[in-house]
mmCIF file of C-alpha atoms in Angstrom:
data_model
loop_
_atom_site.group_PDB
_atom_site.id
_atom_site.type_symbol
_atom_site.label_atom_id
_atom_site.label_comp_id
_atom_site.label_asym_id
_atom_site.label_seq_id
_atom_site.Cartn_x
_atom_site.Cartn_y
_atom_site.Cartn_z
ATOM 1 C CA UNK A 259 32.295 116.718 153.515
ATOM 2 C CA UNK A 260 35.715 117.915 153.529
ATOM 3 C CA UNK A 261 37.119 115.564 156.586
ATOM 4 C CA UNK A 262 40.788 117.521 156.607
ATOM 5 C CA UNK A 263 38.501 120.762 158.092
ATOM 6 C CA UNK A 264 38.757 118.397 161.699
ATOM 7 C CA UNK A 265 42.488 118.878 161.084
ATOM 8 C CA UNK A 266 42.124 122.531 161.506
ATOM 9 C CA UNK A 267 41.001 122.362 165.430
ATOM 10 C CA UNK A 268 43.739 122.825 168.232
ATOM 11 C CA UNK A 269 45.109 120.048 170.113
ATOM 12 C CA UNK A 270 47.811 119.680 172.259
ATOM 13 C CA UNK A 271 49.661 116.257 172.929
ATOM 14 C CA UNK A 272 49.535 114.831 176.630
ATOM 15 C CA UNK A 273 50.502 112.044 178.756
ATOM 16 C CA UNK A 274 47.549 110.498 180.735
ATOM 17 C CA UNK A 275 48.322 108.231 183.629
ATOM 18 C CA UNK A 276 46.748 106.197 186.241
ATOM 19 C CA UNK A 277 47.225 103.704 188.746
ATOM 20 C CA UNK A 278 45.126 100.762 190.179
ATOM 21 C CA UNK A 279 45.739 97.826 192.172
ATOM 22 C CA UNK A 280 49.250 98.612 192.180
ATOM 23 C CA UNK A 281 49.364 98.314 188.192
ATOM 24 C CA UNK A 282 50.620 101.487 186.350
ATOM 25 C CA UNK A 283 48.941 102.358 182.979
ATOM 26 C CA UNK A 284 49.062 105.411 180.765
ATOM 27 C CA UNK A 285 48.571 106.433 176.852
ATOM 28 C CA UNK A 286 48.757 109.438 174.935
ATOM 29 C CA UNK A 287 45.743 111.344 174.176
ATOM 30 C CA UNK A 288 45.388 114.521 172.672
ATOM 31 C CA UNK A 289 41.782 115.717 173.605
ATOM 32 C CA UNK A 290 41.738 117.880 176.966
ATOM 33 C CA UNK A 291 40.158 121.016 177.931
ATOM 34 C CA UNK A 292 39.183 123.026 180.702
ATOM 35 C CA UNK A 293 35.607 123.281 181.470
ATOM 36 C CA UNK A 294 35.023 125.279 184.195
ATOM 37 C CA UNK A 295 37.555 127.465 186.235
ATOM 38 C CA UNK A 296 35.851 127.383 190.018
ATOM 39 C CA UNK A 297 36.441 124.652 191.146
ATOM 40 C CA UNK A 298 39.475 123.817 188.407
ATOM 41 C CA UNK A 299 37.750 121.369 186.103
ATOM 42 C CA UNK A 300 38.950 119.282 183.130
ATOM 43 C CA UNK A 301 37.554 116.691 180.780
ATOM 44 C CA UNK A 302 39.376 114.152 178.676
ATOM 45 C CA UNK A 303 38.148 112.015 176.043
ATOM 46 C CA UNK A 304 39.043 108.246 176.293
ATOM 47 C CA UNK A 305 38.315 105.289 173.662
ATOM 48 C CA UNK A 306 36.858 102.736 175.351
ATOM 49 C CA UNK A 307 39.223 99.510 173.769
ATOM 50 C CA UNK A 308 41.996 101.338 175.470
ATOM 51 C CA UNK A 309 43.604 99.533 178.638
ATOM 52 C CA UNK A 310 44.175 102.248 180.459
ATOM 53 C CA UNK A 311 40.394 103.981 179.956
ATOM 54 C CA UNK A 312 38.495 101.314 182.545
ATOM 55 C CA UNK A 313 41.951 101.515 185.100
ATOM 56 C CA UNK A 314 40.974 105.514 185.169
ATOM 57 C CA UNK A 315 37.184 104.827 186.110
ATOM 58 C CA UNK A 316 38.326 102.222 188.617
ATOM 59 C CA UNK A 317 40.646 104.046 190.135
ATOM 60 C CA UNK A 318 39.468 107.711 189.760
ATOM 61 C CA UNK A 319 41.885 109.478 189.740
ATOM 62 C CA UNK A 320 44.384 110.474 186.704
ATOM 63 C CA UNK A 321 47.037 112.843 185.564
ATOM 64 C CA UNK A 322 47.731 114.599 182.809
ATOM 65 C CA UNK A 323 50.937 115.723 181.467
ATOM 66 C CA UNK A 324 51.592 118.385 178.892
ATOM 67 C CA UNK A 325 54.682 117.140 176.708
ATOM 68 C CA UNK A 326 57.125 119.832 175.504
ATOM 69 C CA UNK A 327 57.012 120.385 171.651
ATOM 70 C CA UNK A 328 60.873 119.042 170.901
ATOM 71 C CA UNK A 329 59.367 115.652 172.386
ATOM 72 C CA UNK A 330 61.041 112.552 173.174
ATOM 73 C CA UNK A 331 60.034 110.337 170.131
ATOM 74 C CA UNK A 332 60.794 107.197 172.497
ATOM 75 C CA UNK A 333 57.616 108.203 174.475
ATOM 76 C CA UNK A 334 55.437 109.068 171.771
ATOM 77 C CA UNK A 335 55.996 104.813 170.639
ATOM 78 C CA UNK A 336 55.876 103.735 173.960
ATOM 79 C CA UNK A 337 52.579 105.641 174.975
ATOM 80 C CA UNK A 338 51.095 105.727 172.096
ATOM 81 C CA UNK A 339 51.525 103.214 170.073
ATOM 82 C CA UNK A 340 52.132 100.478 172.121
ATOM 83 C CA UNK A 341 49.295 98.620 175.290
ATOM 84 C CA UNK A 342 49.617 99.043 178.756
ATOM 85 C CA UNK A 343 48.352 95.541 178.794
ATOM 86 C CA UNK A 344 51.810 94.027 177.132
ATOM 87 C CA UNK A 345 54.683 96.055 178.488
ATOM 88 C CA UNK A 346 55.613 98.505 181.881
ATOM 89 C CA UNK A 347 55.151 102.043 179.845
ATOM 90 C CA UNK A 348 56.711 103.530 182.991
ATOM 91 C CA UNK A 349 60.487 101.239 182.701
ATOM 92 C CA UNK A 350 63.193 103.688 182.377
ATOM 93 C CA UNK A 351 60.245 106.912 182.498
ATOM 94 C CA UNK A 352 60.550 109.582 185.532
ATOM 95 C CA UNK A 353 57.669 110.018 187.850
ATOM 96 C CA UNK A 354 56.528 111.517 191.007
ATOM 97 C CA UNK A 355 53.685 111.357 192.924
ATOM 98 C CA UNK A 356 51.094 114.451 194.652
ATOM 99 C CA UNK A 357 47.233 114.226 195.851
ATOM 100 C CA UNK A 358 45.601 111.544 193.968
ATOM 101 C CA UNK A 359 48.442 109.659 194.133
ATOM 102 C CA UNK A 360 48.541 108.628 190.134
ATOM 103 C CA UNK A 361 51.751 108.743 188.883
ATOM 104 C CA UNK A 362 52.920 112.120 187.052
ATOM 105 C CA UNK A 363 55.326 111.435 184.048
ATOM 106 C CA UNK A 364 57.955 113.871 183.681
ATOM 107 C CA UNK A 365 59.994 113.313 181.004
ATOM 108 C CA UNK A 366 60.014 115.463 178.208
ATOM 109 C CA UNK A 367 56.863 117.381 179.677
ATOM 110 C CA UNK A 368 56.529 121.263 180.796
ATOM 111 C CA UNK A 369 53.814 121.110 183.136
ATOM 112 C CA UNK A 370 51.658 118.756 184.733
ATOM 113 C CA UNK A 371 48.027 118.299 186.158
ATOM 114 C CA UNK A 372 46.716 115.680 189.353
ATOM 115 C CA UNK A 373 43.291 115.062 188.666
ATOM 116 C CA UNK A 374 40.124 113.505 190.627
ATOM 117 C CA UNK A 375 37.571 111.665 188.789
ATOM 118 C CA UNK A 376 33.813 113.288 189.312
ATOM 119 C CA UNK A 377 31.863 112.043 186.439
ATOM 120 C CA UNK A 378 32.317 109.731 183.448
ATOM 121 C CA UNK A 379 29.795 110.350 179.933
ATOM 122 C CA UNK A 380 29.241 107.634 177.427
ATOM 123 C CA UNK A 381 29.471 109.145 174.144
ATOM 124 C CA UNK A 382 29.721 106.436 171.764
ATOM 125 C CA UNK A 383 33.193 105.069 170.905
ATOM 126 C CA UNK A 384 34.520 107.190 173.775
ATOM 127 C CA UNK A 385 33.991 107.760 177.772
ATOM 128 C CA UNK A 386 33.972 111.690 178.177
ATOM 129 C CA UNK A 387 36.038 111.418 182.021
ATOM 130 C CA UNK A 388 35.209 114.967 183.842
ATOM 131 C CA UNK A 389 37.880 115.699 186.419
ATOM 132 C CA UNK A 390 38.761 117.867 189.376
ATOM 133 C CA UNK A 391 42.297 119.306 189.169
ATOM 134 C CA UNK A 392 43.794 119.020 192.876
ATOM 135 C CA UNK A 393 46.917 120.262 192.281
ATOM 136 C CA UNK A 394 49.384 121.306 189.241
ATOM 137 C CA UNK A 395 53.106 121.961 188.981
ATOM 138 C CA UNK A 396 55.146 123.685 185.743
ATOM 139 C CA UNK A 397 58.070 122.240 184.805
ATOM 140 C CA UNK A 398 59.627 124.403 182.166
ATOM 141 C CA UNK A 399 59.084 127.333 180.337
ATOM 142 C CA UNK A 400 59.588 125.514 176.822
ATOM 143 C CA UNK A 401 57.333 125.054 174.638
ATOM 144 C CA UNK A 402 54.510 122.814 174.743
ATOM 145 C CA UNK A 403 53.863 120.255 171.783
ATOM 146 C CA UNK A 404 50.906 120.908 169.741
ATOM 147 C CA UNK A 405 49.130 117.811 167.605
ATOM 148 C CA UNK A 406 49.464 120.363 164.452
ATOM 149 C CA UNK A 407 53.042 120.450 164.894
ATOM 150 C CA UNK A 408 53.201 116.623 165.427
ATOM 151 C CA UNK A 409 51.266 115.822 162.763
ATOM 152 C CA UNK A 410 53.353 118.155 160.622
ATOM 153 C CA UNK A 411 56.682 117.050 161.897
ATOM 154 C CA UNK A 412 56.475 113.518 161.335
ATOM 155 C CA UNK A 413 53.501 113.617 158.951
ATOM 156 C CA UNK A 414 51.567 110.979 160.976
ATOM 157 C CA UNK A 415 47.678 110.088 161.252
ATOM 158 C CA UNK A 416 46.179 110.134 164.231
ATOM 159 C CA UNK A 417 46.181 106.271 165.872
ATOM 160 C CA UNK A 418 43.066 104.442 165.348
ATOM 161 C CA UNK A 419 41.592 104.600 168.967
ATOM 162 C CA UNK A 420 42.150 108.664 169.223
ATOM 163 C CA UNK A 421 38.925 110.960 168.795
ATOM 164 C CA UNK A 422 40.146 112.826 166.306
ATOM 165 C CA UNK A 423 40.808 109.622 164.163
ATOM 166 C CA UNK A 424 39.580 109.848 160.170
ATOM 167 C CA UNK A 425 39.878 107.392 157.967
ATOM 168 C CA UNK A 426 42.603 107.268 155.645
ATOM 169 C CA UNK A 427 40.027 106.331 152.865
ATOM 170 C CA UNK A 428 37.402 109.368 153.816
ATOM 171 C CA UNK A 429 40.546 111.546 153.206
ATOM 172 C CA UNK A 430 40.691 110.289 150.016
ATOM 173 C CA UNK A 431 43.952 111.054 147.712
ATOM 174 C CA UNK A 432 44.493 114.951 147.858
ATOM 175 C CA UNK A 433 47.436 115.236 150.205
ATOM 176 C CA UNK A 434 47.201 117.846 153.043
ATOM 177 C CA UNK A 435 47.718 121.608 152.166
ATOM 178 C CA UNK A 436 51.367 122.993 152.320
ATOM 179 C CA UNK A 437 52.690 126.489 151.600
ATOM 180 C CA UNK A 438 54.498 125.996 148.219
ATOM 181 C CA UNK A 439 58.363 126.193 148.021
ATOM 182 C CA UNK A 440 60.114 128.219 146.158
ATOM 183 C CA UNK A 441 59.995 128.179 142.203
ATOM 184 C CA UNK A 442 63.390 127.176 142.166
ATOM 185 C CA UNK A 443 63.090 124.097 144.689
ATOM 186 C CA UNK A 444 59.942 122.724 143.202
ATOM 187 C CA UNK A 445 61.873 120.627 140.473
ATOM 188 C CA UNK A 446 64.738 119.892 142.524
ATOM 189 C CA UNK A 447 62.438 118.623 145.208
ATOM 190 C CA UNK A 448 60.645 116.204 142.896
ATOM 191 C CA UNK A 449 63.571 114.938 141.562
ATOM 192 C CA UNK A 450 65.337 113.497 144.568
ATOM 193 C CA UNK A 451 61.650 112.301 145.653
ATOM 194 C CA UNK A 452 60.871 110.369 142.802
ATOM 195 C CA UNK A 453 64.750 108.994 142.930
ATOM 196 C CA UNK A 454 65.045 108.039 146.363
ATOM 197 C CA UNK A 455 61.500 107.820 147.390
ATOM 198 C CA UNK A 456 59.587 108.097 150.631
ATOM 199 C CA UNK A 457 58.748 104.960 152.711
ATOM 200 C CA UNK A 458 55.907 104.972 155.838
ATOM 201 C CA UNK A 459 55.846 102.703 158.239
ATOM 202 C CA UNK A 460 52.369 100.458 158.045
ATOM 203 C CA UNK A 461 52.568 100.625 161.933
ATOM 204 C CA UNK A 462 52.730 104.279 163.321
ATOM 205 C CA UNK A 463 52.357 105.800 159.705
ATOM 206 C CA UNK A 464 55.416 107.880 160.436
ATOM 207 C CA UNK A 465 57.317 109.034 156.877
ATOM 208 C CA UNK A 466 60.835 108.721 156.475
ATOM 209 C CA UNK A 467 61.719 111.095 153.699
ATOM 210 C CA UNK A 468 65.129 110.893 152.667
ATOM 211 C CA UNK A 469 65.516 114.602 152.095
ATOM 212 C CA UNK A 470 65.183 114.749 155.521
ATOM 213 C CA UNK A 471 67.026 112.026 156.853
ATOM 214 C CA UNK A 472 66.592 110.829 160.525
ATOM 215 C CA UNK A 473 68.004 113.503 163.032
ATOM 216 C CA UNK A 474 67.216 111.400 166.216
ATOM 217 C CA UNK A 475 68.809 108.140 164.411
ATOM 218 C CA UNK A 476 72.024 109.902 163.152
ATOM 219 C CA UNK A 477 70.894 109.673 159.592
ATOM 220 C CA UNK A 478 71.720 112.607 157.466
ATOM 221 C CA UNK A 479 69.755 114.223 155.233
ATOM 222 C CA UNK A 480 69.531 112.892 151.745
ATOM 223 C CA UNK A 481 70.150 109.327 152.800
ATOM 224 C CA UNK A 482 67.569 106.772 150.475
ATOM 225 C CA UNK A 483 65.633 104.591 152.244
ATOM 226 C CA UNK A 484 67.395 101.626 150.635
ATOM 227 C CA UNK A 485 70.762 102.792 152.541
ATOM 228 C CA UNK A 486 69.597 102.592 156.141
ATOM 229 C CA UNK A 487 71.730 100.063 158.174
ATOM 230 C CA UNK A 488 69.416 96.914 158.613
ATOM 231 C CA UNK A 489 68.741 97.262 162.060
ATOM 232 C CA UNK A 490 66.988 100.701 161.552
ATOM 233 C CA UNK A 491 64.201 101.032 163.947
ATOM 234 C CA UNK A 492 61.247 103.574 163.352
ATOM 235 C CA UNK A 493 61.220 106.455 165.820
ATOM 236 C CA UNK A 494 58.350 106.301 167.006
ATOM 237 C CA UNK A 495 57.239 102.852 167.701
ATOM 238 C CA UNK A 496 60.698 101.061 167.060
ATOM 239 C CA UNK A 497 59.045 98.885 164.109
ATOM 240 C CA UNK A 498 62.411 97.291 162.098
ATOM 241 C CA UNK A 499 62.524 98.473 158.123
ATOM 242 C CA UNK A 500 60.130 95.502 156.780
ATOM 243 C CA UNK A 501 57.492 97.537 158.218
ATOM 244 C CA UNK A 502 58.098 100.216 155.597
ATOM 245 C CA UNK A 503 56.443 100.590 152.628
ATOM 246 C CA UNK A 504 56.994 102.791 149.801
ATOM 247 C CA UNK A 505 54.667 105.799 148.991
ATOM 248 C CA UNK A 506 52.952 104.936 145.638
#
């Protein structure tokens, strides 16, 4: 079975929040869908070692916000990679507050979605959580961020407690599909790859290619790996350059 084919379904990338007993929890999860339009009806898929996945049953009641596809990475590593358990997610993050009464993140998002619990489904490694939507806002008109374009972006794996989670070893060696460059780039390309190499960190799996460089760090493209001040964090879960390895 060719496991990248699961790669080839739609997600989008959202923000899912609760709170109980005054203690605010949230992660990012990228499995939500509508199920039925009268009443307004959503389902979200939850791993069951996450924190925040028993706080939502307690409490239920959750929201669900859409992040906006030019993302900010800080969120990403603070919801996603990172337990609700060890630090306040929600220091520094803009909220508000409608039906339910769970908190609605707004940063970096473009719409968002106040949701009442109705029914929870065991399905294994997951709780299937079937909500009511009581109320919904938009934010912006930009566009919203799609797991494709994540994964493409920063060439990241899904984390380990997400549904859509393979593997690394059932995908085997054969890298993921990409339109070929140009004739002319193809050797040029190599070149500065084999020179300067590519390094992931073992945390988040997020690939620093120096061709690339790191925009949101102020590091220009074509800087080596090897060249990053010492105190480079990663991007997405702020893991310091000993948590890099280099792509064999």
């Amino acid at each position: 079975m060719n496991y990248r084919a699961f790669h080839k379904l739609s997600y989008g990338l959202y923000i899912i929040a609760t709170e109980h007993e005054g203690e605010k929890v949230g992660y990012i999860g990228n499995t939500a869908f509508q199920v039925t339009s009268e009443p307004s009806k959503i389902a979200i898929s939850s791993n069951k070692d996450n924190y925040s996945t028993q706080k939502i049953i307690d409490s239920k009641k959750f929201s669900l916000s859409v992040l906006k596809k030019e993302v900010e990475t800080s969120l990403i590593g603070k919801f996603g990679f990172m337990s609700s358990s060890d630090i306040d997610k929600f220091d520094g993050v803009m909220t508000k507050r409608s039906v339910t009464g769970a908190p609605i993140v707004i940063n970096s998002c473009v719409a968002w979605l106040d949701c009442k619990v109705l029914d929870i489904v065991d399905v294994g490694t997951h709780i299937l959580i079937i909500a009511e939507v009581v109320d919904s806002d938009i934010i912006s008109n930009e566009e919203p961020l799609t797991y494709d374009y994540y994964h493409k972006k920063y060439k990241m794996f899904a984390p380990k407690n997400a549904p859509t989670y393979i593997d690394k070893d059932k995908l085997g060696d054969e890298p993921e599909p990409e339109p070929e460059p140009p004739k002319e780039e193809k050797k040029e390309k190599a070149k500065t790859i084999d020179e300067n190499g590519v390094f992931t960190c073992s945390i988040c799996g997020f690939r620093y290619d120096p061709e690339e460089g790191d925009p949101s760090a102020g590091i220009p493209p074509g800087t080596p790996f090897e060249d990053l001040p010492d105190d480079y964090k990663c991007p997405i879960c702020n893991a310091s350059k000993e948590y890099f390895k280099k792509d064999l």
